[in-house]
């Protein structure tokens, strides 16, 4: 059912801790933003990472492309351990690992023209010999994302949000990377513009044949752009499944809650919205056992003791829950 | 109750902003109405004029730079645009409440929840601090806040986003308004928390007979809780009708295009519908119909004459020279 079987990214027991200030007395504390996470992404695969605000999606993405160092755990890229690379070796990695950020307004340098922005990676990696060659490559990248040659000399502020995101995508793809993290590439955009960018990403995937991790809190976006989906809750992966299967048969109670909370644009098919007490627990005081237990309808005493391990319940379908 | 059961009628609003770059023609001929206990969705993309509409109705529009040039806001038959500032203060405290997108900006960071709530409650009702505090706790219970007496002692930043928004709603409901205007009350929240806030709004309508204007850019939200919808584009209402008419039989090409641009949750598709181009600048909006440069059904007249919002079929209003559904005018 999955035609991809050559791992390009393998993540093993990834941990990322942050120091934070806690409470009135400003005591130092640590939170585990990414907590013992393991997964594999195969070459050519499009993987979605979903979960609610602050659950650790961006942190995971930044560590994968090594914009951030993990506290513990391993990241194997194309068979090579890149978890602790530094200096020049880390810099060389940028050619193959790229990231597109959520905010198209702050991710582009306002003092650089589009041409300068696109030219930089080419210069850093000495891709083109002549300036004519550089220009050709930049132009091709620009046209591939649906912009025109006259845009090369303009500055980011002269573009709309959707156009800026196109520029950011062109910058990420210009080096023909093997793996790209797309962090909420459309969440700052309006629906009509979002549709343009989603179609673009789908076409670029065919043309540039890169593997990607798509981060989003919007399940409909993830459905449109991924083969496989990973669901994260408070720094932990709770479910991993092929996209169609996750939508047909979500197994983890949190995934079910997530699915049943998404407003559906079909007024004949309304949810029975019910008001319940309760809130998402804080990473500062995570519950002792399963982090979802306090909100879980299937909770048993066992759930308050240990966090269930992610285990395969069907081929390619992993769940971290005692009750499934 | 007033005749025809309408609690609010907005008629031909025209609102401009005088800015350094030029005159922003933010609202042009905006009309819609709301029945008692109805939930109306106002939907549109960034800059389409949703918030300006809300601020004009509640008279919270900053003037200058804002200018209300034409129109009426009939609330229970009386024109709010003719009220004095003092009369409006009373109306905002007793009859119309508004909640904002980012609760942090509406809650004062240096006062506890209790201080803010009792302040608001005792301003409008001549009751003691103690009675006001009891009332505040009841309002917090209404929105299902766990441990309301504990939450009362907290400062806004000590609460999660979802809890802050519940406090905002409790505050807005504590004076038992007749009309609630919610400006993107859930955009900053997670979907599971959003579902809670939507459930809350439905429950308040049920319990208090509240009428609601729900401002959003999310068709899913509109479809889950609204009875009727007004679709805005670049300062105009382009379509206005019952939820079923708009979702199942859209007449305006923009509405149809937007509905098809949403990635579906329940099926796989190869590509999404795209509305070409971007939203116009409102200092120099396109001539005629403001949507014409992006429209696939454009006629010659569309560049020349702005279409009026007219009732094409029973209760289904559209502003288009060449509407869908074969209904040429
Ligand atoms: N540099 C940092 N220093 C301290 N804490 C951080 C830092 N970066 C992230 N965090 C915390 O780590 C947790 C995970 O954050 P992260 O940005 O990965 O979440 P996310 O899933 O991407 O959320 P969102 O959907 O809001 O973007 C959050 O509690 C966040 O506050
Ligand atoms: N104080 C102001 N001064 C100048 N222009 C303004 C002001 N407030 C709003 N506008 C303009 O009026 C138009 C409508 O803005 P409005 O805030 O109503 O949009 P909106 O539909 O609420 O968008 P969003 O979804 O981004 O909240 C925009 O072009 C905006 O730039
Ligand atoms: Mg993030
Ligand atoms: Mg707004």
XYZ file of C-alpha atoms and ligand atoms in Angstrom:
717
model
C 0.000 0.000 0.000
C 2.974 2.282 0.464
C 5.316 2.424 -2.483
C 8.042 4.176 -0.481
C 10.477 2.018 1.443
C 13.843 3.699 1.343
C 14.271 5.717 4.561
C 15.617 9.225 4.057
C 14.998 10.494 7.593
C 15.063 8.312 10.677
C 14.390 9.889 14.020
C 15.151 7.962 17.167
C 14.025 8.972 20.673
C 14.228 12.645 19.915
C 14.103 14.912 22.944
C 14.138 18.683 23.108
C 14.043 20.532 26.397
C 13.628 24.262 26.873
C 14.351 26.311 29.957
C 11.380 28.351 30.988
C 10.492 30.628 33.870
C 7.746 29.271 36.066
C 5.258 30.990 38.318
C 5.289 34.034 40.534
C 8.732 33.372 42.039
C 10.235 33.096 38.566
C 11.713 29.698 39.236
C 13.611 28.054 36.430
C 11.990 24.951 35.025
C 12.367 22.702 31.985
C 9.715 21.661 29.539
C 9.968 18.794 27.118
C 8.765 20.340 23.863
C 9.584 17.149 21.961
C 9.400 14.103 24.149
C 10.867 10.758 23.071
C 9.714 10.903 19.462
C 10.689 8.278 16.876
C 9.611 7.974 13.245
C 10.816 7.288 9.735
C 10.228 9.196 6.528
C 10.890 7.393 3.256
C 12.346 8.945 0.131
C 9.587 10.466 -1.979
C 7.029 10.338 0.807
C 4.876 13.297 1.821
C 4.301 13.222 5.546
C 1.961 15.479 7.492
C 2.522 16.455 11.126
C -0.588 17.720 12.885
C -1.426 18.789 16.401
C -2.526 21.790 18.367
C -0.674 24.952 19.185
C 2.476 24.394 21.227
C 2.529 20.610 20.849
C 6.045 20.675 19.381
C 5.544 20.608 15.597
C 7.836 23.495 14.711
C 10.481 22.349 17.169
C 10.457 18.893 15.565
C 10.741 20.452 12.108
C 13.606 22.741 13.053
C 15.537 19.877 14.572
C 15.032 17.684 11.490
C 16.719 20.228 9.252
C 19.180 20.972 12.038
C 18.287 24.608 12.566
C 18.242 23.502 16.182
C 20.154 20.888 18.134
C 18.283 18.094 19.921
C 18.766 17.645 23.666
C 19.006 13.907 23.063
C 18.173 11.349 20.394
C 19.329 10.764 16.857
C 18.487 12.068 13.408
C 19.754 9.893 10.584
C 19.622 11.582 7.176
C 20.306 9.345 4.171
C 22.097 6.872 6.427
C 24.264 9.487 8.117
C 23.936 10.645 11.727
C 23.425 14.408 11.566
C 22.299 14.898 15.182
C 25.407 16.702 16.328
C 26.979 18.058 13.136
C 28.579 21.486 13.494
C 30.359 24.169 11.499
C 31.083 23.582 7.870
C 29.590 20.091 7.805
C 26.327 21.509 9.096
C 26.454 24.263 6.504
C 26.873 21.734 3.710
C 23.698 20.047 4.916
C 21.640 23.111 3.899
C 22.015 22.069 0.302
C 19.914 19.004 0.921
C 17.725 20.026 3.842
C 15.508 23.096 3.608
C 12.618 24.683 5.462
C 9.731 26.978 4.498
C 8.395 29.019 7.415
C 4.886 29.901 8.461
C 5.130 33.652 8.319
C 5.769 34.974 4.809
C 6.133 38.465 6.260
C 9.090 37.914 8.517
C 10.930 35.094 6.756
C 12.256 37.247 3.904
C 14.895 39.916 4.392
C 13.165 43.238 3.604
C 16.371 44.856 2.324
C 17.071 42.253 -0.349
C 15.486 42.106 -3.784
C 13.930 38.849 -4.879
C 16.973 38.243 -7.062
C 19.351 38.741 -4.116
C 17.255 36.383 -2.018
C 17.326 33.649 -4.658
C 20.961 34.225 -5.642
C 22.382 33.798 -2.152
C 22.084 30.042 -1.825
C 23.596 29.714 -5.301
C 26.599 31.768 -4.199
C 27.059 30.020 -0.877
C 27.232 26.665 -2.599
C 28.999 27.977 -5.715
C 26.322 26.472 -7.938
C 26.668 28.754 -10.938
C 29.850 29.955 -12.577
C 28.735 33.017 -14.467
C 26.272 35.642 -13.390
C 24.254 34.859 -16.504
C 23.929 31.273 -15.321
C 22.887 32.439 -11.864
C 20.217 34.613 -13.367
C 18.858 31.745 -15.445
C 18.574 29.448 -12.437
C 16.894 32.148 -10.337
C 14.483 32.933 -13.131
C 13.568 29.286 -13.597
C 12.890 28.914 -9.862
C 10.764 32.046 -9.903
C 8.740 30.895 -12.884
C 8.267 27.466 -11.326
C 6.437 29.107 -8.430
C 4.281 31.178 -10.746
C 6.069 34.536 -10.618
C 7.545 36.502 -13.509
C 10.957 37.829 -14.487
C 9.947 41.412 -13.739
C 9.522 40.402 -10.088
C 13.255 39.728 -9.720
C 14.155 43.338 -9.024
C 11.399 43.973 -6.469
C 11.516 43.914 -2.659
C 9.426 41.638 -0.394
C 7.140 44.433 0.824
C 5.913 44.931 -2.725
C 4.303 41.498 -2.702
C 1.119 40.060 -1.210
C 1.264 37.310 1.404
C 0.672 34.578 -1.142
C 3.371 35.927 -3.452
C 5.853 36.140 -0.593
C 5.174 32.540 0.265
C 5.890 31.696 -3.383
C 9.235 33.461 -3.079
C 10.039 31.566 0.122
C 9.207 28.294 -1.629
C 11.409 29.212 -4.602
C 14.277 29.986 -2.219
C 13.879 26.633 -0.489
C 13.741 24.661 -3.725
C 16.385 26.455 -5.777
C 19.130 24.101 -4.578
C 17.005 21.049 -5.405
C 17.038 19.773 -1.816
C 16.191 16.171 -1.024
C 14.147 16.932 2.059
C 12.065 19.979 2.942
C 10.111 20.923 6.057
C 7.061 23.014 5.213
C 5.960 24.721 8.438
C 2.350 25.917 8.103
C 3.011 27.244 4.606
C -0.532 28.553 4.175
C -1.874 29.301 7.625
C -1.299 33.044 7.258
C -3.154 33.139 3.947
C -6.772 33.585 2.893
C -8.699 30.618 1.497
C -8.554 31.707 -2.132
C -4.795 32.300 -1.907
C -4.236 29.175 0.150
C -5.742 27.105 -2.662
C -3.222 28.590 -5.100
C -0.274 27.677 -2.879
C -1.579 24.188 -2.116
C -1.972 23.431 -5.820
C 1.502 24.835 -6.431
C 3.080 22.628 -3.778
C 1.384 19.611 -5.229
C 2.746 20.339 -8.690
C 6.221 21.174 -7.429
C 6.404 17.867 -5.641
C 6.098 16.101 -8.992
C 8.508 18.414 -10.747
C 11.250 18.659 -8.125
C 10.711 15.205 -6.595
C 11.581 16.100 -3.031
C 10.483 14.464 0.192
C 8.725 16.652 2.702
C 7.303 16.983 6.175
C 4.270 19.245 6.129
C 3.436 20.841 9.462
C -0.081 22.117 9.925
C -2.867 22.356 12.442
C -5.363 22.189 9.579
C -6.309 18.608 8.816
C -7.850 19.457 5.462
C -4.563 20.959 4.280
C -2.675 17.912 5.500
C -5.124 15.594 3.811
C -4.608 17.363 0.491
C -0.812 17.234 0.669
C 0.273 14.072 2.468
C 0.496 10.308 2.064
C 0.971 9.662 5.739
C -0.017 11.626 8.847
C 1.584 11.833 12.283
C -0.501 13.209 15.143
C 1.294 14.956 17.985
C 0.009 15.859 21.443
C 2.087 17.680 24.080
C 5.415 16.681 22.547
C 4.499 13.036 21.939
C 3.446 11.204 18.814
C 0.128 9.549 19.567
C -0.806 8.154 16.157
C 0.805 7.542 12.756
C -1.188 6.224 9.797
C -1.604 6.419 6.034
C -3.741 9.474 5.259
C -6.804 7.676 3.917
C -6.787 5.268 6.818
C -6.456 7.983 9.444
C -9.511 9.717 8.053
C -11.469 6.497 7.699
C -10.550 5.030 11.040
C -8.798 7.278 13.548
C -7.892 5.116 16.546
C -6.399 7.332 19.234
C -9.035 9.130 21.336
C -7.166 12.401 20.796
C -7.185 11.984 17.019
C -10.895 11.255 17.259
C -11.457 14.417 19.282
C -9.424 16.407 16.777
C -11.358 14.997 13.832
C -14.692 15.596 15.488
C -13.774 19.191 16.362
C -13.045 20.385 12.834
C -15.931 22.441 11.573
C -17.243 20.897 8.403
C -18.422 23.198 5.625
C -21.592 21.185 5.079
C -24.574 22.604 6.976
C -26.586 19.393 6.529
C -23.950 17.482 8.406
C -23.607 19.415 11.633
C -21.728 18.139 14.614
C -23.372 17.750 17.943
C -21.214 20.352 19.616
C -21.225 19.807 23.352
C -19.836 22.077 25.998
C -17.507 20.326 28.424
C -15.312 21.509 31.236
C -11.600 21.181 31.029
C -8.515 22.515 29.381
C -5.304 21.323 27.787
C -2.779 20.523 30.531
C 0.375 22.613 30.674
C 3.768 21.288 29.604
C 5.052 22.640 32.911
C 2.986 20.132 34.856
C 2.368 17.220 32.543
C 0.044 14.542 33.912
C 1.883 11.529 35.385
C 0.735 8.935 32.858
C -0.729 9.472 29.410
C -0.846 13.218 28.737
C -4.264 12.896 27.189
C -5.771 10.972 30.114
C -7.323 14.031 31.829
C -9.435 14.720 28.738
C -9.912 11.120 27.650
C -13.274 9.328 27.619
C -11.539 5.914 27.776
C -9.354 6.726 30.795
C -8.560 3.873 33.212
C -6.265 3.795 36.297
C -3.503 2.364 34.125
C -3.556 5.513 31.979
C -2.574 7.634 34.981
C 0.563 5.611 35.631
C 2.616 5.351 32.453
C 2.655 6.866 29.000
C 1.677 4.178 26.490
C 4.280 3.333 23.842
C 3.607 3.865 20.167
C 2.902 0.402 18.756
C 1.811 -0.957 15.398
C -1.777 -2.152 15.512
C -2.168 -2.656 11.767
C 0.335 -2.504 8.954
C 1.631 1.065 8.896
C -0.820 2.223 11.585
C 0.740 3.068 14.954
C -1.092 4.163 18.088
C 0.018 5.116 21.595
C -2.966 4.079 23.686
C -3.656 1.241 26.105
C -7.304 1.055 25.144
C -6.965 0.529 21.399
C -40.835 42.211 20.181
C -40.698 44.443 17.139
C -42.681 43.799 14.027
C -41.216 41.320 11.514
C -39.028 39.971 14.327
C -35.908 41.784 13.151
C -33.576 42.855 15.903
C -31.068 44.542 13.619
C -31.286 46.066 10.170
C -28.155 47.476 8.613
C -28.963 49.674 5.627
C -26.627 51.006 2.955
C -23.615 51.610 5.161
C -20.845 53.596 3.550
C -17.691 53.949 5.599
C -14.408 55.453 4.412
C -11.062 56.041 6.090
C -9.030 59.165 5.521
C -5.412 58.009 5.468
C -2.100 59.439 4.322
C -2.115 57.164 1.280
C -5.615 58.249 0.322
C -9.261 57.519 1.027
C -9.837 53.849 1.900
C -13.308 52.955 0.629
C -13.847 50.308 3.271
C -17.625 49.789 3.165
C -19.820 50.557 0.186
C -23.563 50.045 0.391
C -23.545 47.331 3.054
C -26.983 46.010 3.980
C -28.199 42.968 5.864
C -30.537 42.092 8.687
C -30.780 39.801 11.651
C -33.804 38.206 13.272
C -34.198 37.688 16.980
C -32.341 34.581 18.262
C -30.723 34.170 14.883
C -27.025 33.505 14.316
C -25.763 35.368 11.282
C -22.338 34.598 9.856
C -20.405 37.415 8.223
C -17.729 35.800 6.120
C -14.997 37.263 3.942
C -11.288 37.371 3.353
C -8.784 39.708 4.988
C -9.649 43.355 4.526
C -13.139 42.728 3.186
C -14.689 44.955 5.855
C -15.991 42.542 8.466
C -14.483 44.286 11.485
C -15.299 47.755 10.191
C -18.927 46.626 9.909
C -18.877 45.420 13.522
C -17.219 48.602 14.779
C -19.688 50.756 12.877
C -22.691 48.934 14.354
C -21.345 49.294 17.898
C -20.071 52.812 17.208
C -16.574 51.832 18.293
C -15.143 52.950 14.943
C -12.252 55.381 15.442
C -13.367 58.696 13.940
C -11.106 60.053 12.464
C -9.738 58.354 10.431
C -13.097 56.579 9.992
C -16.058 58.407 8.429
C -19.592 57.032 8.388
C -20.893 58.704 5.253
C -24.227 57.028 4.701
C -26.537 54.419 6.079
C -28.570 53.350 9.057
C -28.094 50.808 11.820
C -31.584 50.064 13.086
C -31.449 48.221 16.379
C -34.939 47.357 17.600
C -36.125 49.985 15.164
C -33.909 52.829 16.394
C -30.969 54.197 14.442
C -27.792 53.698 16.471
C -25.906 56.109 14.240
C -28.097 58.900 15.627
C -27.457 58.089 19.298
C -25.262 60.190 21.557
C -22.059 58.787 22.993
C -23.737 58.415 26.406
C -26.725 56.586 25.004
C -24.326 54.271 23.181
C -22.470 53.525 26.414
C -25.704 52.270 27.921
C -26.626 50.278 24.832
C -23.207 48.642 24.707
C -23.451 47.759 28.375
C -26.972 46.408 28.351
C -28.069 45.349 24.920
C -25.160 44.811 22.578
C -21.910 43.116 23.538
C -18.874 42.564 21.412
C -16.053 40.049 21.689
C -12.790 40.457 19.894
C -10.356 38.238 18.072
C -7.524 38.533 20.578
C -8.852 38.439 24.134
C -5.556 39.759 25.501
C -6.220 43.155 23.963
C -9.694 43.359 25.448
C -8.825 42.190 28.946
C -6.749 44.546 31.032
C -3.495 42.802 31.988
C -3.067 44.592 35.346
C -6.426 43.619 36.830
C -7.641 40.217 37.949
C -10.606 38.558 36.282
C -12.665 39.396 39.378
C -11.784 43.088 39.318
C -12.647 43.400 35.656
C -15.874 41.471 35.827
C -17.277 43.136 38.923
C -16.298 46.490 37.479
C -18.317 45.906 34.357
C -21.257 44.395 36.203
C -21.529 47.056 38.898
C -21.141 49.845 36.326
C -24.405 48.909 34.718
C -26.304 47.642 37.715
C -26.448 49.378 41.007
C -25.454 46.408 43.128
C -22.801 45.811 45.758
C -19.343 44.447 44.953
C -20.292 41.209 46.667
C -23.426 40.758 44.611
C -21.464 41.609 41.485
C -18.863 38.995 42.381
C -21.570 36.375 42.799
C -22.973 37.332 39.444
C -19.528 37.091 37.892
C -19.061 33.588 39.266
C -22.396 32.562 37.811
C -21.313 33.943 34.431
C -18.075 31.955 34.618
C -20.047 28.842 35.517
C -22.290 29.441 32.543
C -19.291 29.197 30.218
C -18.150 26.025 32.039
C -14.962 27.380 33.502
C -13.645 24.880 36.035
C -13.075 26.354 39.530
C -14.590 29.770 38.808
C -13.682 31.188 42.226
C -10.038 30.315 41.570
C -10.084 31.799 38.079
C -11.563 35.003 39.499
C -8.303 35.674 41.343
C -6.113 35.250 38.269
C -4.605 37.755 35.886
C -5.322 37.348 32.160
C -1.794 36.128 31.310
C -2.139 33.303 33.825
C -4.929 31.758 31.773
C -4.675 29.694 28.596
C -6.003 31.175 25.353
C -9.151 29.093 25.513
C -9.864 30.108 29.119
C -9.229 33.788 28.330
C -11.728 33.633 25.498
C -14.261 32.003 27.829
C -13.708 34.804 30.323
C -14.243 37.335 27.534
C -17.488 35.657 26.596
C -18.582 35.476 30.233
C -17.810 39.178 30.525
C -19.743 39.935 27.355
C -22.704 37.883 28.560
C -22.683 39.045 32.173
C -24.900 42.006 31.315
C -27.339 39.708 29.502
C -27.214 41.411 26.120
C -29.716 40.839 23.354
C -27.152 40.961 20.584
C -23.658 39.533 20.664
C -21.164 40.515 17.989
C -18.258 38.080 17.939
C -15.346 39.186 15.746
C -13.335 36.050 14.926
C -13.605 34.821 18.505
C -11.784 31.561 17.790
C -9.077 32.371 15.236
C -6.317 32.330 17.832
C -7.539 29.075 19.354
C -7.056 25.382 18.707
C -9.801 23.412 16.996
C -10.760 21.389 20.043
C -11.060 24.613 22.047
C -12.793 26.341 19.150
C -15.423 23.601 19.128
C -16.029 24.424 22.796
C -16.499 28.127 22.116
C -18.916 27.367 19.279
C -20.842 25.005 21.553
C -20.947 27.789 24.115
C -22.404 30.283 21.662
C -25.076 27.790 20.619
C -25.925 27.109 24.245
C -26.242 30.817 25.046
C -28.604 31.285 22.145
C -30.628 28.360 23.468
C -30.639 29.563 27.086
C -30.798 33.334 26.682
C -32.395 33.721 23.277
C -29.340 35.662 22.189
C -28.988 36.993 18.650
C -25.459 36.666 17.302
C -23.345 38.112 14.523
C -20.464 35.724 14.018
C -17.593 37.228 12.032
C -15.187 34.726 10.535
C -13.223 33.735 7.459
C -13.965 30.065 8.073
C -16.792 28.466 6.098
C -16.726 25.483 8.447
C -17.635 27.639 11.436
C -20.440 29.338 9.555
C -21.819 26.029 8.445
C -21.713 24.549 11.956
C -23.598 27.265 13.823
C -25.128 29.930 11.585
C -28.688 30.244 10.335
C -27.856 32.799 7.677
C -24.743 34.187 6.002
C -23.555 37.461 4.522
C -20.557 37.085 2.212
C -18.304 40.144 1.996
C -15.826 41.036 -0.707
C -13.774 44.232 -0.799
C -16.258 46.294 1.193
C -19.449 44.936 -0.335
C -21.953 42.330 0.725
C -22.034 40.167 -2.399
C -24.488 37.556 -1.176
C -26.872 37.237 1.756
C -29.273 34.437 2.536
C -29.994 31.357 4.609
C -27.110 29.014 5.223
C -28.564 26.387 2.902
C -29.106 28.790 0.025
C -25.564 30.105 0.227
C -23.821 26.761 0.662
C -25.904 24.661 -1.675
C -27.009 27.146 -4.264
C -24.559 30.052 -4.288
C -25.513 32.760 -6.753
C -22.378 34.905 -6.650
C -19.299 33.629 -8.529
C -17.091 34.687 -5.608
C -19.079 32.632 -3.090
C -18.988 29.633 -5.384
C -15.254 30.057 -5.996
C -14.482 30.273 -2.284
C -16.554 27.214 -1.453
C -14.655 25.219 -4.048
C -11.255 26.500 -2.915
C -11.504 24.817 0.495
C -9.597 21.531 0.589
C -12.247 18.911 1.385
C -12.016 16.931 4.606
C -14.033 13.973 3.447
C -12.571 13.132 0.053
C -9.365 13.147 -1.969
C -9.087 15.633 -4.808
C -6.408 16.201 -7.436
C -6.452 19.980 -7.350
C -8.372 22.830 -5.776
C -10.384 25.527 -7.446
C -8.460 28.766 -7.617
C -9.776 32.304 -7.784
C -7.072 34.003 -9.819
C -5.521 37.261 -8.656
C -5.620 38.943 -5.265
C -8.036 41.138 -3.315
C -8.012 44.737 -4.538
C -6.641 47.783 -2.856
C -9.526 49.794 -1.412
C -7.987 53.173 -2.121
C -8.318 52.489 -5.836
C -10.912 49.721 -6.009
C -11.819 48.368 -9.452
C -14.582 50.257 -11.258
C -18.052 48.764 -11.397
C -18.224 45.462 -9.565
C -15.160 45.227 -7.322
C -14.860 41.523 -8.090
C -14.866 41.848 -11.891
C -11.061 41.570 -12.478
C -11.097 38.097 -10.881
C -14.447 36.924 -12.180
C -14.942 34.180 -14.741
C -18.484 35.318 -15.532
C -17.642 38.945 -16.230
C -19.824 40.888 -18.685
C -19.139 44.331 -20.162
C -21.472 45.997 -17.696
C -19.490 44.632 -14.743
C -16.648 47.080 -15.341
C -19.016 49.999 -15.547
C -21.751 49.686 -12.993
C -21.594 48.400 -9.414
C -24.329 45.773 -9.028
C -26.937 46.386 -6.332
C -27.749 43.787 -3.711
C -31.171 42.540 -4.794
C -33.475 39.725 -3.769
C -33.192 37.352 -6.714
C -35.272 34.522 -5.332
C -37.179 34.335 -2.071
C -34.884 35.572 0.695
C -31.754 35.119 -1.424
C -29.903 38.375 -2.039
C -27.040 38.766 -4.481
C -25.057 41.671 -5.934
C -24.077 40.426 -9.378
C -24.841 41.319 -12.997
C -24.451 37.718 -14.089
C -25.358 35.482 -11.171
C -25.162 31.720 -11.225
C -28.148 29.462 -11.374
C -29.306 30.833 -14.706
C -31.015 33.720 -12.955
C -30.025 36.631 -15.206
C -31.422 39.934 -14.215
N 13.124 28.792 21.863
C 12.255 28.367 22.786
N 12.455 28.605 24.107
C 11.575 28.184 25.041
N 10.452 27.491 24.762
C 10.191 27.232 23.470
C 11.062 27.661 22.411
N 10.542 27.263 21.225
C 9.390 26.613 21.524
N 9.178 26.595 22.866
C 8.053 25.950 23.555
O 8.035 24.602 23.151
C 6.694 24.148 22.946
C 6.521 23.658 21.529
O 6.605 24.769 20.636
P 6.481 24.647 19.070
O 6.728 25.986 18.489
O 7.309 23.523 18.576
O 4.948 24.257 18.910
P 4.050 24.122 17.591
O 3.415 22.791 17.646
O 4.846 24.468 16.387
O 2.944 25.214 17.871
P 2.176 26.228 16.870
O 1.084 25.413 16.237
O 1.614 27.249 17.800
O 3.178 26.760 15.894
C 5.802 25.329 23.310
O 5.399 25.181 24.651
C 6.704 26.522 23.161
O 6.311 27.567 24.021
N -8.282 52.539 11.335
C -8.172 52.321 10.014
N -7.517 53.205 9.229
C -7.421 53.018 7.911
N -7.934 51.964 7.241
C -8.597 51.046 7.970
C -8.746 51.172 9.382
N -9.438 50.114 9.834
C -9.684 49.335 8.754
N -9.210 49.906 7.625
C -9.314 49.371 6.266
O -10.639 48.988 6.013
C -10.690 47.790 5.244
C -11.533 46.755 5.936
O -10.868 46.341 7.127
P -11.465 45.315 8.170
O -10.596 45.371 9.363
O -12.910 45.555 8.349
O -11.261 43.930 7.415
P -11.691 42.484 7.926
O -12.664 41.945 6.955
O -12.097 42.539 9.359
O -10.318 41.688 7.736
P -9.605 40.600 8.684
O -10.148 39.286 8.250
O -8.165 40.739 8.305
O -9.886 40.932 10.106
C -9.244 47.363 5.024
O -8.830 47.794 3.756
C -8.503 48.087 6.108
O -7.185 48.363 5.707
Mg 4.660 26.045 14.954
Mg -11.239 41.804 11.148
